[in-house]
Amino acid sequence: MRFTNVRHRRSLCSALASELTHYRLAAGVPRPPLRIWPDALTAAEEVALVEQADTWFSGRPYEPGHFDGVATAYREMQRPARRFSRTNRAVIERLAQATLGDKSLMPIHLLDLDAAGEIGRHVDHVEYSGAYIVGLSLLSDTVMLLHHEHSESTIEMLLPRRSAYVLTAETRYEWAHSIPARPTFDGRTVEKTRRLSILLRDHAAPTGEGPD
Ligand code: OGA
Ligand code: MN
């Protein structure tokens, strides 16, 4: 059989990160390190972040397509951390500290996907973002798919509402990622509504000093 290492999770709401992933790895492709934190922020913190984003997005329609030719039914913006309320900034700084340590943050990327929205397969541009992508999922559970760049291996990442994930090293550079409009996890439908993601990134290395 082409794929091995298929994992099964016991419950959608499991607090165990290992059960939030479902691998289909081609022979010889090692399982990359991957981190998902369920409950990375509280319901009250989610409300405050969404309120702030809604103020900024107010009156802006969802774009039918395409950002880098990749996303549909989305709207997005970037805001430096200092533009957030003191409470929201504290949440962002706590998560940044836990994931990026003292690396300096790029402006925070807010990506609002309508219920029907999706993000096609891509690797974030190496000149515009650094070695880490930290994503917070607000308002909806969703599934992120990782696609190995050099085989047909895929990883399903179940991203529960209020969870955070980190893509770095192999999962940043050797795997592309996508978010399907109608997600399934381990063969089961995952209910996806409007999803707001808050993306924390470190700065790209100066040209010539990036990864090989
Ligand atoms: C992106 C992206 C993922 C997410 O904006 O490049 O892949 O979790 N976003 O929203
Ligand atoms: Mn991306």
XYZ file of C-alpha atoms and ligand atoms in Angstrom:
223
model
C 0.000 0.000 0.000
C 1.258 3.421 -0.892
C 0.392 5.140 2.365
C 1.312 4.048 5.840
C 1.045 5.441 9.340
C -2.611 6.337 9.194
C -3.590 7.582 12.635
C -6.969 7.565 14.209
C -8.223 10.023 16.711
C -10.656 9.084 19.460
C -12.688 12.277 19.732
C -13.025 15.560 17.878
C -12.627 17.428 21.143
C -9.631 15.511 22.379
C -7.059 17.588 24.200
C -4.255 15.404 22.899
C -2.413 17.060 20.032
C -1.385 13.713 18.545
C -5.055 12.949 17.990
C -5.612 16.154 16.059
C -3.594 14.882 13.131
C -4.181 12.184 10.579
C -1.227 11.219 8.411
C -1.000 9.593 5.018
C 2.719 9.258 4.503
C 4.338 7.803 1.416
C 7.126 5.309 2.028
C 10.324 7.012 3.165
C 8.665 10.287 4.157
C 9.204 10.860 7.877
C 6.464 12.331 10.033
C 7.377 16.003 10.469
C 7.233 17.738 13.846
C 3.914 19.482 14.228
C 2.356 21.395 17.090
C -1.315 22.097 17.718
C -2.534 23.602 20.988
C -6.199 23.104 21.700
C -7.610 25.899 23.861
C -4.771 28.308 23.198
C -7.096 31.136 24.154
C -10.247 31.479 26.221
C -13.752 32.142 24.928
C -13.574 35.686 26.361
C -10.256 36.313 24.599
C -11.773 35.062 21.351
C -14.744 37.439 21.714
C -12.459 40.428 22.262
C -10.242 39.599 19.277
C -13.237 39.051 16.989
C -14.793 42.334 18.128
C -11.638 44.208 17.257
C -11.351 42.498 13.864
C -15.024 43.205 13.132
C -14.449 46.897 13.788
C -11.570 46.937 11.331
C -13.380 44.829 8.717
C -16.624 46.758 9.078
C -18.191 47.509 5.682
C -15.620 45.529 3.726
C -17.164 42.762 1.626
C -15.624 39.318 1.257
C -13.521 39.088 -1.892
C -14.656 36.323 -4.250
C -11.046 35.413 -5.153
C -7.922 35.634 -5.123
C -5.034 36.567 -2.950
C -1.906 35.186 -4.628
C -4.531 33.399 -6.711
C -5.116 31.221 -3.670
C -8.008 32.229 -1.398
C -11.723 32.578 -2.118
C -14.516 34.249 -0.106
C -12.087 35.997 2.191
C -11.030 39.382 3.484
C -7.748 40.138 5.110
C -5.626 42.855 6.605
C -2.433 43.410 8.508
C -2.187 45.362 11.732
C 0.878 45.868 13.902
C 0.481 44.385 17.385
C 0.525 47.865 18.905
C -2.753 48.720 17.140
C -4.633 46.068 19.121
C -6.330 46.862 22.419
C -4.210 46.330 25.487
C -6.084 43.097 26.337
C -5.779 41.706 22.820
C -2.141 42.704 22.594
C -1.460 40.786 25.789
C -3.009 37.650 24.270
C -0.989 38.040 21.073
C 2.208 38.620 23.017
C 1.590 35.596 25.226
C 1.106 33.344 22.191
C 4.025 34.889 20.335
C 6.268 34.374 23.342
C 5.185 30.721 23.650
C 5.838 30.011 19.987
C 8.341 32.514 18.578
C 10.146 33.441 21.775
C 11.818 36.812 21.431
C 11.786 36.918 17.621
C 10.323 40.166 16.363
C 6.818 39.900 14.976
C 5.714 40.974 11.529
C 2.450 42.926 11.500
C -0.344 40.589 12.531
C -2.226 39.084 9.574
C -5.984 38.751 10.047
C -7.682 36.449 7.566
C -11.449 36.186 7.614
C -12.814 33.269 5.581
C -16.522 33.196 4.889
C -18.218 29.834 5.543
C -17.770 28.886 1.884
C -14.216 30.212 1.774
C -11.087 28.190 1.148
C -7.347 28.607 0.823
C -5.672 26.685 -1.967
C -2.423 24.794 -1.693
C 0.607 27.061 -1.254
C 3.869 27.581 0.627
C 4.140 31.051 2.174
C 6.581 33.183 0.240
C 10.053 32.926 1.745
C 10.793 36.599 1.131
C 7.706 37.812 2.939
C 7.557 35.650 6.004
C 10.085 34.011 8.235
C 10.727 30.551 9.616
C 7.519 30.312 11.671
C 3.833 30.565 10.895
C 1.628 30.537 13.968
C -2.102 30.379 13.270
C -4.938 30.962 15.698
C -8.331 29.663 14.617
C -11.306 31.710 15.818
C -15.064 31.205 15.385
C -14.949 27.770 13.747
C -13.268 24.396 13.769
C -11.489 23.740 10.514
C -9.032 21.383 8.861
C -5.685 22.372 7.417
C -4.140 19.977 4.934
C -0.401 19.704 4.563
C 0.836 18.448 1.201
C 4.378 17.170 0.904
C 6.147 19.022 -1.896
C 7.991 15.937 -3.166
C 5.538 13.070 -2.676
C 1.823 12.502 -2.369
C 1.959 12.442 1.414
C -0.691 14.475 3.155
C -1.445 15.375 6.745
C -4.856 16.394 8.008
C -4.656 18.811 10.908
C -7.858 19.256 12.833
C -7.800 22.844 14.077
C -10.424 23.251 16.770
C -11.904 26.675 17.396
C -9.537 28.612 19.710
C -6.568 26.374 18.945
C -3.158 27.458 17.687
C -0.802 25.648 15.333
C 2.817 26.182 14.398
C 4.353 25.475 11.016
C 8.132 25.589 11.038
C 11.130 23.715 9.617
C 9.794 20.909 7.371
C 6.173 21.911 7.728
C 7.069 25.494 6.790
C 9.257 24.741 3.782
C 8.826 21.094 2.676
C 5.056 20.938 2.917
C 2.463 23.209 1.321
C -0.774 23.920 3.187
C -4.411 24.478 2.282
C -7.788 24.912 3.946
C -10.649 23.216 2.114
C -14.089 24.782 1.859
C -15.770 21.575 3.025
C -13.365 19.889 5.397
C -13.305 16.282 6.505
C -11.085 14.712 9.122
C -10.416 11.005 9.088
C -13.341 10.593 6.719
C -15.807 12.566 8.830
C -17.303 15.944 7.965
C -16.136 18.850 10.102
C -18.681 21.649 10.432
C -17.017 24.857 9.243
C -18.624 28.270 9.571
C -17.043 31.707 9.212
C -13.431 31.424 10.424
C -11.165 34.212 11.491
C -7.490 33.371 11.705
C -4.827 35.452 13.334
C -1.418 34.715 11.909
C 1.816 35.504 13.701
C 5.003 35.437 11.699
C 8.613 36.291 12.352
C 10.557 38.362 9.830
C 12.092 36.708 6.777
C 15.859 36.351 6.808
C 17.595 38.939 4.610
C 17.927 37.749 1.022
C 20.716 35.237 0.685
C 20.461 34.023 4.258
C 17.224 32.077 3.958
C 16.855 28.318 3.939
C 18.611 26.367 1.193
C -2.081 32.194 4.752
C -2.598 30.930 5.320
C -3.775 29.823 7.126
C -4.786 30.095 8.178
O -2.666 33.250 5.012
O -1.048 32.143 4.054
O -2.169 29.894 4.898
O -4.760 29.369 9.196
N -3.485 30.977 6.347
O -5.590 30.994 7.992
Mn -0.120 30.195 4.164
